[in-house]
Short mmCIF file of N, CA and C in Angstrom, two decimals:
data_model
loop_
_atom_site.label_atom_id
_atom_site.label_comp_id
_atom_site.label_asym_id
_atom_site.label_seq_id
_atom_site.Cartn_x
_atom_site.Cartn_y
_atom_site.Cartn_z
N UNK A 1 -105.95 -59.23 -128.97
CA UNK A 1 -104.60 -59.09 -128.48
C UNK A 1 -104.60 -59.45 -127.00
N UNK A 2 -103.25 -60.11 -126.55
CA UNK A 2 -103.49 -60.69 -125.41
C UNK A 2 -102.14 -60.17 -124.87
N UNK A 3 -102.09 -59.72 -123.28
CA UNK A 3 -101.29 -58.99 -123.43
C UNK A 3 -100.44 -59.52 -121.63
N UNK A 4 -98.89 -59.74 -121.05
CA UNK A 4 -98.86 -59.98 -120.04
C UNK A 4 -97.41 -59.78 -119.67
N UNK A 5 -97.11 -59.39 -118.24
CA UNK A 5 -96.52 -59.15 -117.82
C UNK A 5 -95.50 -60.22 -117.31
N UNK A 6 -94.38 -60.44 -117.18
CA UNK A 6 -93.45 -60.86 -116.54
C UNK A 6 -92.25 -60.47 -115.67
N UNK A 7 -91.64 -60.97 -114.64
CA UNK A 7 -90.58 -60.03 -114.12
C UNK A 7 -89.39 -60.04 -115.07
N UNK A 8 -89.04 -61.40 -116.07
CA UNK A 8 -88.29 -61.30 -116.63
C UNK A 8 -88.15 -60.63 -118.30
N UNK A 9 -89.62 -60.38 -118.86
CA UNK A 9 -90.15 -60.04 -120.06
C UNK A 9 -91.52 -59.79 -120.11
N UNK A 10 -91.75 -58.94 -121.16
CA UNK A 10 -93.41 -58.85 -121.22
C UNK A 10 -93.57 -59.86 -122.43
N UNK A 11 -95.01 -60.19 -122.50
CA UNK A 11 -95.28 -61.10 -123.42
C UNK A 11 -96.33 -60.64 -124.05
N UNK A 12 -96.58 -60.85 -125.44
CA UNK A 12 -97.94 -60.13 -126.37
C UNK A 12 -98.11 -61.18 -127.38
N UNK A 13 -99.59 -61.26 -127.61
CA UNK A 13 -99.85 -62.72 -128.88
C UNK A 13 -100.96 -61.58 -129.33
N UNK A 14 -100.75 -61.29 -130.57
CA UNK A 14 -102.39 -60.82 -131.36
C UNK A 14 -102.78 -62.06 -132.32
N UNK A 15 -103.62 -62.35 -133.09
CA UNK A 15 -104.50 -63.07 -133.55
C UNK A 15 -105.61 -62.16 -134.28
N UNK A 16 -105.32 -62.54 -135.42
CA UNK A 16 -106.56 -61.79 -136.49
C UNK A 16 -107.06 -63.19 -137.57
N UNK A 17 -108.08 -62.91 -137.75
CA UNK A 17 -108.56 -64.28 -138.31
C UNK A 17 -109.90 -63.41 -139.31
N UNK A 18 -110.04 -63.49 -140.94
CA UNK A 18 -111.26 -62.72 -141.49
C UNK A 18 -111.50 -64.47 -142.13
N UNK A 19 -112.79 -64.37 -142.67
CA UNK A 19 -113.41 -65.67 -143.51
C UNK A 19 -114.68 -64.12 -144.41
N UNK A 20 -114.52 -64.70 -146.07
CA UNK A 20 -115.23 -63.61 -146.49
C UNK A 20 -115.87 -64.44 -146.89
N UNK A 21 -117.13 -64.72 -147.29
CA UNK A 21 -117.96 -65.11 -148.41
C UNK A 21 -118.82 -64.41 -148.90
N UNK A 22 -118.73 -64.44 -150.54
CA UNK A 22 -119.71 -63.56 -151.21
C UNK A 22 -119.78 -64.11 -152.42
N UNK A 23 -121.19 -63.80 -152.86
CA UNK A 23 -121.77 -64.08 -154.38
C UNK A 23 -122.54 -63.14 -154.72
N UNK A 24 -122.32 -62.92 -156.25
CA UNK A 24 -122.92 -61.71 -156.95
C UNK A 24 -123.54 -62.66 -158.09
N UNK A 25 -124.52 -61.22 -158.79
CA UNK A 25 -125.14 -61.95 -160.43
C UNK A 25 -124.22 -60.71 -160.83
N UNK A 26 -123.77 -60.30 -161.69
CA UNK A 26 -123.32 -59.23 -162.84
C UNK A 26 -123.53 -59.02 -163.94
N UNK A 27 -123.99 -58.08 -164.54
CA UNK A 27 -124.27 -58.26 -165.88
C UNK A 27 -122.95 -57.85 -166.70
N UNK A 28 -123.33 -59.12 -167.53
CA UNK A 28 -122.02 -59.20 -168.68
C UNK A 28 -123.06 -59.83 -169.97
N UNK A 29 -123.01 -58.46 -170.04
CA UNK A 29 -123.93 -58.75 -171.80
C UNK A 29 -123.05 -59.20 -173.15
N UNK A 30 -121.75 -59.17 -172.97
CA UNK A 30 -121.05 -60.16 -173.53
C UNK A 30 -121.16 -61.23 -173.44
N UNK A 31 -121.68 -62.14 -172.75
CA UNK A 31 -122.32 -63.70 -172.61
C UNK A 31 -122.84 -63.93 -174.10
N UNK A 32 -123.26 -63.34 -174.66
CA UNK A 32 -124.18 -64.21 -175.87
C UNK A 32 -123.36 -63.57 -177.22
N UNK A 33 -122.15 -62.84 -177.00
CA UNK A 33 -121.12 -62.46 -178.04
C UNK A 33 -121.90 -61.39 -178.73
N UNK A 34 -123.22 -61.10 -178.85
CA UNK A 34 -123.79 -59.90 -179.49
C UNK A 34 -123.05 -58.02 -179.02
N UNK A 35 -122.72 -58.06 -177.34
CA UNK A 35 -122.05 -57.06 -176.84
C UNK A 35 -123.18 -55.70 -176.99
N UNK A 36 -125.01 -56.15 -176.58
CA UNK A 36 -125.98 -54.99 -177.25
C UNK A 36 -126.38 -54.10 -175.88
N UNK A 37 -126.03 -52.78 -175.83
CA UNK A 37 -126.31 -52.07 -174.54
C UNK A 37 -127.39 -52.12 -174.14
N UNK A 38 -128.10 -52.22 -173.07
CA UNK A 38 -129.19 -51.82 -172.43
C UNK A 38 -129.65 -52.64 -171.69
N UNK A 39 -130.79 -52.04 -170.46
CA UNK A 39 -131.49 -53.80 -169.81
C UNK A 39 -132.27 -55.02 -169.99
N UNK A 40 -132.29 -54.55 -171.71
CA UNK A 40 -132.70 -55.45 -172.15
C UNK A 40 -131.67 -56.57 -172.63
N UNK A 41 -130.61 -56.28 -172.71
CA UNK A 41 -129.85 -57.17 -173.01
C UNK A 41 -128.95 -57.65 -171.91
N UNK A 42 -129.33 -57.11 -170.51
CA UNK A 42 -128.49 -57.93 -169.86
C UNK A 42 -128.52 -59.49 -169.39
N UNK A 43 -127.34 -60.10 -168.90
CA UNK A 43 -127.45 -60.86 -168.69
C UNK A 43 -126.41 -61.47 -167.64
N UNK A 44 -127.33 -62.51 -166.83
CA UNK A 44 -126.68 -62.54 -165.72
C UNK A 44 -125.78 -63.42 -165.23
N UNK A 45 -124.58 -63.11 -164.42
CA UNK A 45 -123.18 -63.76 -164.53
C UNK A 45 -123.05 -63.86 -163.38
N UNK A 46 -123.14 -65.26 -162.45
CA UNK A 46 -122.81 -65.71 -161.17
C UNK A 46 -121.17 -65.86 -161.02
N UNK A 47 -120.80 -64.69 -159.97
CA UNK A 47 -119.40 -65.03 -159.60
C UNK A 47 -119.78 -65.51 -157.73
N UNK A 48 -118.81 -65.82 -157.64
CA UNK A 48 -118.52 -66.34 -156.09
C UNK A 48 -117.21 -66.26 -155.52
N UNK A 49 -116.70 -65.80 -154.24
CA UNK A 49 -115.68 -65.66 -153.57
C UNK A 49 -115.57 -66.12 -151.76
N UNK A 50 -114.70 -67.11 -151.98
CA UNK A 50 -114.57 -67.40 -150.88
C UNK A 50 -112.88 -67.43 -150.00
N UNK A 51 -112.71 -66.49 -149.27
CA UNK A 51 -111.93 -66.09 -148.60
C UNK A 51 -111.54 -66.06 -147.00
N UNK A 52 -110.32 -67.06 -146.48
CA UNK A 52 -109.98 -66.78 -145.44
C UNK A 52 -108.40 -66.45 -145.16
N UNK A 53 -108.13 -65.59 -144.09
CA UNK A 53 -107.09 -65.20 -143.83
C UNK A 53 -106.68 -65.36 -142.25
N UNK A 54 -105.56 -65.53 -142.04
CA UNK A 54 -105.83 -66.39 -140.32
C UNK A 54 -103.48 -65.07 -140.04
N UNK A 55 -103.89 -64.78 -139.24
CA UNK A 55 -102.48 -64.05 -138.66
C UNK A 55 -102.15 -64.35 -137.39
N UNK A 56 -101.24 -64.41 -136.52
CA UNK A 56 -100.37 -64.46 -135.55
C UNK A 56 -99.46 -64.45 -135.53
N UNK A 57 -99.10 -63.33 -134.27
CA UNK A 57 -97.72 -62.83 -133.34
C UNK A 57 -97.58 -62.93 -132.58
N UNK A 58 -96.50 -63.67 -132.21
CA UNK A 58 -95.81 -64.15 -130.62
C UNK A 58 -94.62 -63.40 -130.10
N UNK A 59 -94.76 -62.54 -129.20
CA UNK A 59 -93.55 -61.33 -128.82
C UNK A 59 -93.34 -61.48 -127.49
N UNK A 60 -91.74 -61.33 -127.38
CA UNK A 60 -91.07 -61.38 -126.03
C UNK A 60 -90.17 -60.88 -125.94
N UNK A 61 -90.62 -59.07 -125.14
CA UNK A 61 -89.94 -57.90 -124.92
C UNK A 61 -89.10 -58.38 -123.65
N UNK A 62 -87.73 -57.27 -123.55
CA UNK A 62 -87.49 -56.92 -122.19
C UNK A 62 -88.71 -56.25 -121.72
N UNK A 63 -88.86 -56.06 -120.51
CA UNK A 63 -89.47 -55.20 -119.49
C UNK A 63 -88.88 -53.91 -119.19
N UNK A 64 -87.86 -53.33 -119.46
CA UNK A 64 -87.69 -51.88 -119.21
C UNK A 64 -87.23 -51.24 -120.39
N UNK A 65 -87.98 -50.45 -120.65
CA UNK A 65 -87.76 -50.13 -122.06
C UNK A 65 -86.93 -49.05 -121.92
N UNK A 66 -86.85 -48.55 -120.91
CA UNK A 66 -85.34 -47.21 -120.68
C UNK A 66 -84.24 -48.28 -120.59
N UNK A 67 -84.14 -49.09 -119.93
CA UNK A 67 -82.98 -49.92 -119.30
C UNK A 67 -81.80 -49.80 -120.73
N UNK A 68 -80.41 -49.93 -120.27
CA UNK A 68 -79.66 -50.06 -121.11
C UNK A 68 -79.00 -51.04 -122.08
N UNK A 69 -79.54 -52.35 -121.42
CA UNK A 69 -80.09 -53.03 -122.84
C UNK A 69 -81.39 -53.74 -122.84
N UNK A 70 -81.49 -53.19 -124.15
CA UNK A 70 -83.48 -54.22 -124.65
C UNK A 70 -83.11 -54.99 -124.99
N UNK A 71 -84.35 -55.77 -125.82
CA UNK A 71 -84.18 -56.49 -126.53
C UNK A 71 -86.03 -57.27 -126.76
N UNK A 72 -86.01 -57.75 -128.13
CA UNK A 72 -87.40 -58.42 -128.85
C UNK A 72 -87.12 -59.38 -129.43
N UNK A 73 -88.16 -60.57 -128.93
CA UNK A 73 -87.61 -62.02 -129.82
C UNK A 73 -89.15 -62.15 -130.45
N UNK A 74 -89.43 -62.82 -131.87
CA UNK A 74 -90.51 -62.85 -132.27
C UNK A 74 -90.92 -63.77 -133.03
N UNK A 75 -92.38 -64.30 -133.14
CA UNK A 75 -92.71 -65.10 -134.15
C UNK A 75 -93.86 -64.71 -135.22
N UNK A 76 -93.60 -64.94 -136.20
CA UNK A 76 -95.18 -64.70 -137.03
C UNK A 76 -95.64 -65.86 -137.87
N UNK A 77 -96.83 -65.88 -137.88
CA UNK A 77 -97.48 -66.85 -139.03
C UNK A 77 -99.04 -65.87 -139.89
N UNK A 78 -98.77 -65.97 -141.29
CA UNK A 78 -99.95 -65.93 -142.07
C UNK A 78 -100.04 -66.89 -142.95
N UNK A 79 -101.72 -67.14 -142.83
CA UNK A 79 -102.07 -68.65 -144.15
C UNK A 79 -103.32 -68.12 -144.37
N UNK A 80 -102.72 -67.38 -146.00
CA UNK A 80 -104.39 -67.24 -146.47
C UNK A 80 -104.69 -67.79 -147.81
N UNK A 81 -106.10 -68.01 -148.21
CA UNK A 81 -106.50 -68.70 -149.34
C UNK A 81 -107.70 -68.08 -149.95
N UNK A 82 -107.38 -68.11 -151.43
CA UNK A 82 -108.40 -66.79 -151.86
C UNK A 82 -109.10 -68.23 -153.27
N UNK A 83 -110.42 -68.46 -152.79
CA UNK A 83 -110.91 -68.80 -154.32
C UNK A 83 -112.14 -67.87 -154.75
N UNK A 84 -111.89 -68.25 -156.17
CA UNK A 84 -112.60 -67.62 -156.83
C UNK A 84 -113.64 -67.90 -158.45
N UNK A 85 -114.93 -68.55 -158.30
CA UNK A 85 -115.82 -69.11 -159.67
C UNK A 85 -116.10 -67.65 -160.49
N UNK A 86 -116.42 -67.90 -161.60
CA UNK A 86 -117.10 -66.82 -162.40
C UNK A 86 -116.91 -67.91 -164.13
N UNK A 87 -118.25 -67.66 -164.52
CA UNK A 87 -118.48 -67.64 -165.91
C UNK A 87 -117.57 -66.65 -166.75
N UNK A 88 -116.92 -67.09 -167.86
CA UNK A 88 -115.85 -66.16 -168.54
C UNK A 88 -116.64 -66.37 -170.13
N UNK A 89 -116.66 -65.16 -171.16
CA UNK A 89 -116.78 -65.06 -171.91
C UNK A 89 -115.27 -64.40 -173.01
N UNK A 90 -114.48 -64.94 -173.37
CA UNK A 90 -113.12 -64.69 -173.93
C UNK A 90 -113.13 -65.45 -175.63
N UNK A 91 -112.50 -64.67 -176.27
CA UNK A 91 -112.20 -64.84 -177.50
C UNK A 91 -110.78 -65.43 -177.42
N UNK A 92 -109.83 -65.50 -176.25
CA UNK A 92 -109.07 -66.80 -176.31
C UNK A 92 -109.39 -68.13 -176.44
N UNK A 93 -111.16 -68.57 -176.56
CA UNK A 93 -111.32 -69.88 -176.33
C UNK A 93 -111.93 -69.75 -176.87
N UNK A 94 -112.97 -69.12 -177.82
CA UNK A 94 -113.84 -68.97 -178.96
C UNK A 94 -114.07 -67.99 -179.64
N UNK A 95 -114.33 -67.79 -180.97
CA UNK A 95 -114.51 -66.49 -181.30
C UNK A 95 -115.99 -66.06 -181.32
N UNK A 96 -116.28 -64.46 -181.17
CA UNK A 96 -117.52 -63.81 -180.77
C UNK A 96 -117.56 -63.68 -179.40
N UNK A 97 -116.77 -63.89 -178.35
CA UNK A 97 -116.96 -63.92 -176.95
C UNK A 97 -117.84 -64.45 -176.13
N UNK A 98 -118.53 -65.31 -177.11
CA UNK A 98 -119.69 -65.87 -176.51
C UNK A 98 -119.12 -66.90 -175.39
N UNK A 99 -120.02 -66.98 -174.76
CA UNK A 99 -119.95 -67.71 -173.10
C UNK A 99 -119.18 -68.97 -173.17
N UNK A 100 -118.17 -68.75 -172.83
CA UNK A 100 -117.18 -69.92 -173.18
C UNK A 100 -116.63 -70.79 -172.53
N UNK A 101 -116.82 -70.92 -171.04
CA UNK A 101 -116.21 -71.43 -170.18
C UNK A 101 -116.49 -70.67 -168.70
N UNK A 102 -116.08 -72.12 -167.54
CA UNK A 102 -116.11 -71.44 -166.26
C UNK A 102 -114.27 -70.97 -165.85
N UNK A 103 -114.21 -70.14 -164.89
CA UNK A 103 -112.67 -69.58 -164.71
C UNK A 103 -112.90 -69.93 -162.88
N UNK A 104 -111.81 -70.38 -162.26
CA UNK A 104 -112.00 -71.24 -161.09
C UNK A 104 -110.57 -70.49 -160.53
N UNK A 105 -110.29 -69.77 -160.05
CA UNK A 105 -109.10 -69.49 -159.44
C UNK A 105 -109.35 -70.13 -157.47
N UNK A 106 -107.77 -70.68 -157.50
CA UNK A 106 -107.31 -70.89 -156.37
C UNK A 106 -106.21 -70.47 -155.48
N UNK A 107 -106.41 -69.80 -154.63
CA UNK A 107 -104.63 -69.13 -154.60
C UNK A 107 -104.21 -69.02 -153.02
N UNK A 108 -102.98 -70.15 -152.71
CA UNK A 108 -102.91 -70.26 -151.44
C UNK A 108 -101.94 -69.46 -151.32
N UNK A 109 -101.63 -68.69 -149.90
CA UNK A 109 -99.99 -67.97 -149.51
C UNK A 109 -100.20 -68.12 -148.00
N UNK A 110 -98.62 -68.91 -148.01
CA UNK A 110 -98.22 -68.74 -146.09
C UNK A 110 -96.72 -68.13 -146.02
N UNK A 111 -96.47 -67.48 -144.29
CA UNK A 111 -95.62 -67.02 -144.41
C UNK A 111 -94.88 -67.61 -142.91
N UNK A 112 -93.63 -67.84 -142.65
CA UNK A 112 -93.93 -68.16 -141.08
C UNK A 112 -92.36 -67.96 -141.11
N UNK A 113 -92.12 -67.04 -139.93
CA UNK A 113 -91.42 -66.13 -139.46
C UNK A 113 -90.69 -65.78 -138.25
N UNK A 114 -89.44 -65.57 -137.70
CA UNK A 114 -89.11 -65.25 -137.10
C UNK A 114 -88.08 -64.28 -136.42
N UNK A 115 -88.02 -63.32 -135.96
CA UNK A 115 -87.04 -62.30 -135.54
C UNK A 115 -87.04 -62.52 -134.18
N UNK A 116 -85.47 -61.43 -134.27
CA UNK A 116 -84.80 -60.80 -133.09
C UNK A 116 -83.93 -59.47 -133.04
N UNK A 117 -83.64 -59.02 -132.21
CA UNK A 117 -83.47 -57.31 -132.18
C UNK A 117 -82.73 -57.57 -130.58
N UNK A 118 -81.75 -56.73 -130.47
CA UNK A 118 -80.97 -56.31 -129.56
C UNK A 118 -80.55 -54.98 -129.21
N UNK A 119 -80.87 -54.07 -128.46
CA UNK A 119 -80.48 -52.98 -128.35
C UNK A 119 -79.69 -52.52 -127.32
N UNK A 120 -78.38 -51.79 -127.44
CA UNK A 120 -77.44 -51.77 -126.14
C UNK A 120 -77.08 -49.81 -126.51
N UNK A 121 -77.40 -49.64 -125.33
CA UNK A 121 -76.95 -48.20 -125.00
C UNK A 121 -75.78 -47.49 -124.39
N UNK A 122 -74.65 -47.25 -125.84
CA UNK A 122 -73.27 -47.35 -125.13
C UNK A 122 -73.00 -45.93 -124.59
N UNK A 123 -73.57 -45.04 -124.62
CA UNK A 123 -73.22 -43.57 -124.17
C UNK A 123 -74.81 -43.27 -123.68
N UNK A 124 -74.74 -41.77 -123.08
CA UNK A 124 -76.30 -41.50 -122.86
C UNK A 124 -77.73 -41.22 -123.94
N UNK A 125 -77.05 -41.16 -125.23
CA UNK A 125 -77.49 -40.74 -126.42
C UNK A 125 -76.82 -41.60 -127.53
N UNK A 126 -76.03 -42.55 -127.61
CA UNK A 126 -75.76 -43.42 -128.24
C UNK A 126 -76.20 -44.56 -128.15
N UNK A 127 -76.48 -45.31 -129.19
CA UNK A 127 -77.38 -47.13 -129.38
C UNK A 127 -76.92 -47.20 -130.39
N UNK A 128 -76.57 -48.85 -129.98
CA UNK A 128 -76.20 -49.43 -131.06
C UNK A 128 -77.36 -50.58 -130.98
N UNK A 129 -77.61 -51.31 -132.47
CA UNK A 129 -78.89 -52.40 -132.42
C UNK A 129 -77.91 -53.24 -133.86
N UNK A 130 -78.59 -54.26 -132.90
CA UNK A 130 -78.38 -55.48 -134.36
C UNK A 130 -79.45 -56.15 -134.07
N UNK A 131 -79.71 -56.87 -135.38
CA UNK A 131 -80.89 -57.73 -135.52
C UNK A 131 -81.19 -58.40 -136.55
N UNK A 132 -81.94 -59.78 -136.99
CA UNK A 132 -82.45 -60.24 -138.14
C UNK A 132 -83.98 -60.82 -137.97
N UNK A 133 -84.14 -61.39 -139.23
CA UNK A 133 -85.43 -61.76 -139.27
C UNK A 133 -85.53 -62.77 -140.44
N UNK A 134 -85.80 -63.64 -140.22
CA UNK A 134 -86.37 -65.18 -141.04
C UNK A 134 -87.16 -65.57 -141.32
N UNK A 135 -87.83 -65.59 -142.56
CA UNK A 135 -89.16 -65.63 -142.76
C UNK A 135 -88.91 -66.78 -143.95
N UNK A 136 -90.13 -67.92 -143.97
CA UNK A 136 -90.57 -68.59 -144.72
C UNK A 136 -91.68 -68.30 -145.61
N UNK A 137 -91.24 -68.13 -147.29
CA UNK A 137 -93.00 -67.56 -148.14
C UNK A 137 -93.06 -68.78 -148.54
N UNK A 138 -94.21 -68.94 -148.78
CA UNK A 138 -94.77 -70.47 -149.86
C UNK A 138 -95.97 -69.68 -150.99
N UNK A 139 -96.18 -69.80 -151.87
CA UNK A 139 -96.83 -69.26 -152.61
C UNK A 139 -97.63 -70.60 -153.75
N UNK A 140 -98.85 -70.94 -153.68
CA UNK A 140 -99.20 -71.94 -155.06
C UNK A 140 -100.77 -71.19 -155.46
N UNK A 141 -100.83 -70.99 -156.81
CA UNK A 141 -101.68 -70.61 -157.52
C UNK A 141 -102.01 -71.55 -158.99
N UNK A 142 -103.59 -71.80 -158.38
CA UNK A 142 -104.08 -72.60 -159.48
C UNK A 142 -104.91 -71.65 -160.13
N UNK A 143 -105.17 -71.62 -161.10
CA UNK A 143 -106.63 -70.82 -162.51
C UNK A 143 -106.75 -71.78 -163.57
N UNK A 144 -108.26 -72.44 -163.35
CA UNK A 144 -108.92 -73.54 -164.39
C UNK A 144 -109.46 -72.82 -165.06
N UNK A 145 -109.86 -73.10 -166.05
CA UNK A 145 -110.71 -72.51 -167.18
C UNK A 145 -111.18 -73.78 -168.25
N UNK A 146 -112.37 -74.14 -167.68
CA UNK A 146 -113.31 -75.21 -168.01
C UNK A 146 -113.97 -74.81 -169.58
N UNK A 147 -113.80 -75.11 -170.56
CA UNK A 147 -114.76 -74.32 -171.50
C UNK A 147 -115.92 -75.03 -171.91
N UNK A 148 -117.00 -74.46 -171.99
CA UNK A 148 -117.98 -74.90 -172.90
C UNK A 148 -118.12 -74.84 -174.19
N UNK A 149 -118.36 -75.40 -175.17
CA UNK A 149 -118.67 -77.05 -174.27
C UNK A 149 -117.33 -77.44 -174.18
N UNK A 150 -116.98 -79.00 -173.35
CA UNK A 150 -115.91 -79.23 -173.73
C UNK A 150 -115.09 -79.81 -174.79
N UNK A 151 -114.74 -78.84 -175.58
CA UNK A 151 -113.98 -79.37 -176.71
C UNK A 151 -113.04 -79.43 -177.07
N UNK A 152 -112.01 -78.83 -176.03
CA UNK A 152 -110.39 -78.46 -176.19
C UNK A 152 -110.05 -78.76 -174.56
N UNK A 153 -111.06 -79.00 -174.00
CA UNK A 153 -110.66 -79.94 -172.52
C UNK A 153 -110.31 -78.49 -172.02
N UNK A 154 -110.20 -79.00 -170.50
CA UNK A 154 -109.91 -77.94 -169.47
C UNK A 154 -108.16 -77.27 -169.67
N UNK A 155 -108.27 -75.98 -169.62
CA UNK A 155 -106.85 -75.38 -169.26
C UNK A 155 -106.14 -75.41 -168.05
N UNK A 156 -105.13 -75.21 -167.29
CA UNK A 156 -105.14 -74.87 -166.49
C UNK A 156 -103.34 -74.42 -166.40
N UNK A 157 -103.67 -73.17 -165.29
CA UNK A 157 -102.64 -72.35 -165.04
C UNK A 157 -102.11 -72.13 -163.98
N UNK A 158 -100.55 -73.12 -163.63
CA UNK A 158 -100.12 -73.16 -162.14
C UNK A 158 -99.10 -72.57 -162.07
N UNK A 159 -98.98 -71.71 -160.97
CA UNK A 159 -97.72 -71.38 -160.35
C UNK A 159 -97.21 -71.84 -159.13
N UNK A 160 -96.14 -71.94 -158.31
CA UNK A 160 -96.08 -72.40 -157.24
C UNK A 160 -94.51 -72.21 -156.62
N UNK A 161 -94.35 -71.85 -155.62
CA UNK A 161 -92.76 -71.26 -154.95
C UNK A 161 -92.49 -71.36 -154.11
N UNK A 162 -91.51 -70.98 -153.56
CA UNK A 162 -91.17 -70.56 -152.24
C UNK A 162 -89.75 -69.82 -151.90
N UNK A 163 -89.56 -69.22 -150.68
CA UNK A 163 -88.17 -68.59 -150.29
C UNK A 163 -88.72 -67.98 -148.57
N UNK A 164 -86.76 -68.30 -148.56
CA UNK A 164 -86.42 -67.87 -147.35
C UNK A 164 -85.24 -66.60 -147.51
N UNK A 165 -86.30 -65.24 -147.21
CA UNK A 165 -85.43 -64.27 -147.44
C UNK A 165 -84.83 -64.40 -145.40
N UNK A 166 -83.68 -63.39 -145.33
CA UNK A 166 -83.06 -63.49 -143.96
C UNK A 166 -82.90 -62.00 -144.25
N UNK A 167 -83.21 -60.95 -143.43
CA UNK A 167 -83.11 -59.59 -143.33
C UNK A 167 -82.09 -59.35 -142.00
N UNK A 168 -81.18 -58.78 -142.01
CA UNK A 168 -80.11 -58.60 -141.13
C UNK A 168 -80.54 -56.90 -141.18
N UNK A 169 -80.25 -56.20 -140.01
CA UNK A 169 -80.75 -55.41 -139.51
C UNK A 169 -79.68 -55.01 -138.26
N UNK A 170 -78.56 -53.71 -139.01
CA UNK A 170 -77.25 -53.22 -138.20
C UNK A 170 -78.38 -51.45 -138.14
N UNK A 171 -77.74 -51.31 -136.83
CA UNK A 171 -78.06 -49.57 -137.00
C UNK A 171 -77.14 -48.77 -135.32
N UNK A 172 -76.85 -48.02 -135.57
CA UNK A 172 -76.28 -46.63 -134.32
C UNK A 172 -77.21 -45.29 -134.85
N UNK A 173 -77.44 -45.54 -133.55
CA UNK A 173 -78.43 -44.12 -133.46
C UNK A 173 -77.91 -42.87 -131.90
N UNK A 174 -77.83 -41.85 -132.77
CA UNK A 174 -77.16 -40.74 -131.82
C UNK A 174 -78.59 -40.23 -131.60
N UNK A 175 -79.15 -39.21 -130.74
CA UNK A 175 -80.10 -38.54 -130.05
C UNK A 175 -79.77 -37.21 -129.97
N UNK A 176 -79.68 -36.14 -130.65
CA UNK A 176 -78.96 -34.96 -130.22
C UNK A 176 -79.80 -34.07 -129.34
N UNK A 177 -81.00 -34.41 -128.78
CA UNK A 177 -81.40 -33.67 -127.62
C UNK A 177 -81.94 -34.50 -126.74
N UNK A 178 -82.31 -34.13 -125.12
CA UNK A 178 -81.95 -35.55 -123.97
C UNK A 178 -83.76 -35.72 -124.16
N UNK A 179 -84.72 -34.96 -124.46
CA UNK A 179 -85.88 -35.13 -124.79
C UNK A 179 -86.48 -35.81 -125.76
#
């Protein structure tokens, strides 16, 4: 977070940024469709996950936050992307559950955003505020499902969207004690 002063406004930017990577073996003794408990029958199932997520906020307060009127102008952005491998054993694509295919998920989401807020103090204990906020979603999700062998060819399962919700934001607020 970065943080600064102005005579005419304060100014604030945070920034968060994660990147995950991870791989596991799991046992899924369903792989060979037998389904037989113990460690002797396990068997081992490479998944993998790879994950980043990236955020920022751009804010520009008044400077007196008693003063009788405020006010906040703002920006946001998130863009994150989640994939995901794993061996699938499903009786949607063969019967016995035996090891049937790889499952490949992809799944992007951004959001990018902007508000404002006004606050005016018409009595000593009275405020009135108006305000909105504009935000852009995008949403696309892919899930492959490769089967072995290939004999019915690859599946695959897309979604994909978007919207611009607008949040309007009326309020009066009384204070009934000066503390």
């Amino acid at each position: 977070k970065i943080a600064a002063a102005f005579g005419f406004a304060g100014l604030s930017s945070a920034t968060a940024y994660i990147r995950r990577d991870a791989s596991a073996l799991v046992d899924n003794a369903t792989l060979d469709g037998l389904n037989q408990p113990g460690y002797a029958a396990a068997k081992g199932d490479p998944v993998s996950l790879d994950q980043t997520v990236l955020s920022q906020e751009l804010r520009l307060a008044s400077p007196d936050e008693a003063g009788r009127l405020r006010w906040i102008v703002g920006a946001s952005y998130i863009h994150a992307r989640y994939k995901e491998n794993q061996d699938i054993a499903t009786s949607a694509l063969a019967d016995g559950g035996a090891l049937t295919g790889r499952q490949q998920v992809d799944r992007l989401r951004s959001q990018l955003g902007a508000y404002g807020e006004l606050d005016l103090r018409l009595r000593q204990r009275l405020t009135g505020s108006v305000g909105v906020r504009v935000q852009r979603d995008s949403y696309n999700s892919l899930q492959q499902v490769e089967p072995f062998p290939p004999v019915v060819g690859e599946q695959d399962f897309s979604i994909e969207g978007a919207s611009t919700p607008v949040t309007p934001r009326f309020s009066l607020t009384y204070q009934a004690n000066a503390g």
